[in-house]
């Protein structure tokens, strides 16, 4: 709690001292809110595409403090970021942390969605919402939409999908069925939803879960009582969707201004970029699964079969079959070939990092296809991270690796533990942790709705999909990852391993790596933004800066 405000204050102070004029999109946002502060409530800059929620909030801040200058307006975003208490690392997420010192809509917009999500979870964990709670949900959704229109997917579609999925079934089945026919029969006859944990899921389970979902939807249409049950849960969010649809019809577009440059377009490669984006920023969380995938590949080679015991979870068929991999490669190749969209803004503005990414991707026609293995490996590791976390356990070197002692995590008695002959190995976490396939499918679907309609590729657009993913990544729990503990008898012999386990494995060392990685990125990007200024020939004397 001390480090976060200190980091925000340091970044805010550095930007305020060196960037004294509104920068890039700040020119439009600051100019608009200062019109409000002067009492020109009906003035609207036609270049602004987002609703006036941030400006209204800033106007209230102005009425309280009497300040409407650039520093005061930037300070509002710094306060908004500090209010996100879900986790320190989420606050340090580089594309989010960067904009806390600039007057952009992203930080306040993110806060509004998280407040809505918290209200959604708290209310529905106790059963159906009361009328008052439903009205609060609608109000929070409208407030969120006043910051950014694309929030409709997270305050409208997302809650409907989650609540409806929960109301469709009476039972949850995680045991793998014999066939798709069995899934259909169980879903129709008993309202049983096949929704296994990601930690145990194979690729075929995604298909079976989809079949189960479709069957339950058809069953709900056949049995009106189930449909009425769903409507009682989701009616507030249906109203939100209706209000948003009415706004789009009235406005003639989703965006408010500059409609010619922000036309909704089918842009499927966005769902390839999201995997590389998430994997890059969250490599500290996904690296165990990347290592596991590499070991799985090498262990399949006869000469490297000796590496098989090193497999983290001991799953020999961890990776998809070659035929399935080929199918994914084919789909990605067709998507890249026929649907790659490069918005004019992307290659026209060399201040954004995406300019350089796409310049290299498009330098030669074949380079964008070489990225396909990267997309696939990133997607695989990101989805695996939603399963139960990898944890440390200790096993005897001479113990047969039948998976029983390791998977159960059963503690050894002190009499059996002599502090010797132990090796550290990653282990499955207790059953029940992590996400299920049902949630993963909802998350992918809602993220796709938000991203594939945007022709422009910007790191800011991926913030909410990343946060929703990050909130569902399970961590190891203290005390749950050890099968042995040191005793007075063996303390001197194993204190080194014990010290390592407590500080590194038991407390989920991935969080330390994530914090360090985010800190490094923020420092590097912040230094580049503040110190690597340059000028455009067409705008002499005006400093341009690199940014997300």
mmCIF file of C-alpha atoms in Angstrom, residues 2 37 61 78 80 109 144 146 182-183 194 218 222 236 250 272 325 428 488 491 506 512:
data_model
loop_
_atom_site.group_PDB
_atom_site.id
_atom_site.type_symbol
_atom_site.label_atom_id
_atom_site.label_comp_id
_atom_site.label_asym_id
_atom_site.label_seq_id
_atom_site.Cartn_x
_atom_site.Cartn_y
_atom_site.Cartn_z
ATOM 1 C CA UNK A 2 3.009 2.274 0.417
ATOM 2 C CA UNK A 37 -15.294 24.598 -16.531
ATOM 3 C CA UNK A 61 -13.667 17.896 -9.172
ATOM 4 C CA UNK A 78 -3.729 9.208 -10.560
ATOM 5 C CA UNK A 80 -8.500 6.655 -10.116
ATOM 6 C CA UNK A 109 -13.005 3.788 -17.526
ATOM 7 C CA UNK A 144 -19.186 3.058 -17.074
ATOM 8 C CA UNK A 146 -20.264 7.337 -20.092
ATOM 9 C CA UNK A 182 -23.649 -38.571 -23.798
ATOM 10 C CA UNK A 183 -23.182 -34.854 -23.095
ATOM 11 C CA UNK A 194 -20.294 -30.341 -18.666
ATOM 12 C CA UNK A 218 -32.411 -25.288 -26.363
ATOM 13 C CA UNK A 222 -38.397 -25.712 -24.413
ATOM 14 C CA UNK A 236 -31.104 -5.281 -15.543
ATOM 15 C CA UNK A 250 -30.065 7.927 -32.154
ATOM 16 C CA UNK A 272 -4.235 -13.396 -32.439
ATOM 17 C CA UNK A 325 -2.095 -28.059 -34.595
ATOM 18 C CA UNK A 428 -0.822 -29.875 -9.319
ATOM 19 C CA UNK A 488 14.027 -29.617 14.998
ATOM 20 C CA UNK A 491 16.536 -28.234 10.576
ATOM 21 C CA UNK A 506 4.956 -21.309 -1.032
ATOM 22 C CA UNK A 512 7.430 -11.409 -7.471
#
